[in-house]
Amino acid sequence: MASSRIYLSVPHMGGTEQKFVQEAFVTNYISTAGFNIGELERNLRNYLGNEAHVGALTSGTAAIHLGLVLLGVQAGDTVLCQSMTFSASANPILYQGAIPIFIDSEEDTWNLCPVALEEAIRSEIEKGKKPKAIIAVHLYGVPYKIEAVRAVADVYGIPILEDSAEALGSSFKGQKCGTFGDIGVLSFNGNKIITTSGGGAIVTPTVALKEKAIFFATQSRDAAPHYQHSEIGYNYRMSNICAGIGRGQMEVLDAHVQLRRDMHDFYVDVFKDIAAVSVFTVPNSDYFANYWLTAILVAPDAAKGIDREALRLALDQANIESRPLWKPMHLQPIFEHYPYYGNKVAETLFENGLCLPSGSNLTDNERIRIKEAVLAFFSKE
């Protein structure tokens, strides 16, 4: 392992971030007030479309939590949530004292299955409790079945909290992800398409909802000369320094999306003659994916010693990081006792799926190392 480690996804600076951060220091706005915050929100709004209103927060998790608060989710309510996702999609349900109900994936986009979703809604209504919200995720930057999920949600009058933490830059029929839900969520964690070191954003359809989100995010301070609080508040507002990093990152967002898509094309080429592997790809031209992470499915072959875990270990031996897909929430120890609707699509994806290094700053030499390691593994007798 003489060669340096190749990671799944690491921050990729564009070069202008320091200028905006320095501006925060020069003006002495280093906390949750300052010019960078408003400018980052304006940049994001322009990128998503002017019907979107954006509030910069400390994390995508904070945005999901505030989204549930804005949608009126309270203790004892039920919330339908995609099972194949990172735990940050589901944890805020428990923050509210609500009950998560997990939904299987479908095979085309690996996202929320509309059929299982409707089955869950009908079953829960029959039990006397209509779910309060739906959390739908764009897994690895591939949009979920927007129209089918919305159709189900509208039939039963249930709002959608759109988790676009992995999908900034993705779109469906030309419309940006983050703008399809009743509330949208973005993440700027260090491994995402762009980063603010940590951070996220909430996306709302109205100014009033954005202002309410910021009110909650700044400790729900009432309009009074003294500190007065009539509602529960949170410390979720993004700092001016982090927002400065984000302003610089917005300048390279489109370039970084293209570089991630180029990495996806690289893997399509690497695996084109390897029958045991399929590369996760959008189902048709209506979908535009940022391919935040390129993922593959490995068909197990015990006789040849081929499966997802064997490939992961072979890459690790070559000092190349790869990871299994998100372990479905309904299989997690903390969530396994909550209801689940669907079959075993998400479970099968987890058993056979692997995420590969996908960063926008991977070098040609690193790509050569990845290709050599993959071909060496599949050339074994």
Coordinates of C-alpha atoms in Angstrom, one line a residue, residues 12 33 38 88 92 117 127 147 156 161 189 195 197 214 226 231 247 264 274 312 329 337 348:
H12 CA -12.9 20.1 -3.9
A33 CA -25.0 37.3 10.5
G38 CA -27.7 36.3 2.1
A88 CA -30.1 11.6 8.7
P92 CA -35.4 13.9 12.7
L117 CA -46.0 3.9 -0.6
K127 CA -55.8 1.6 11.2
E147 CA -44.6 12.3 -10.9
Y156 CA -54.3 11.4 0.0
L161 CA -40.4 16.6 2.3
N189 CA -21.4 18.3 3.9
T195 CA -19.4 22.0 0.5
S197 CA -17.4 22.5 5.4
I214 CA -35.2 31.0 9.9
H226 CA -35.6 41.5 25.4
E231 CA -42.2 28.6 20.5
R247 CA -20.3 31.3 -2.3
H264 CA -19.8 7.8 -14.0
I274 CA -17.8 -7.3 -17.2
R312 CA -14.6 -4.1 -1.8
M329 CA -33.4 1.9 7.7
H337 CA -39.1 -2.4 15.2
T348 CA -31.1 -6.9 -2.3

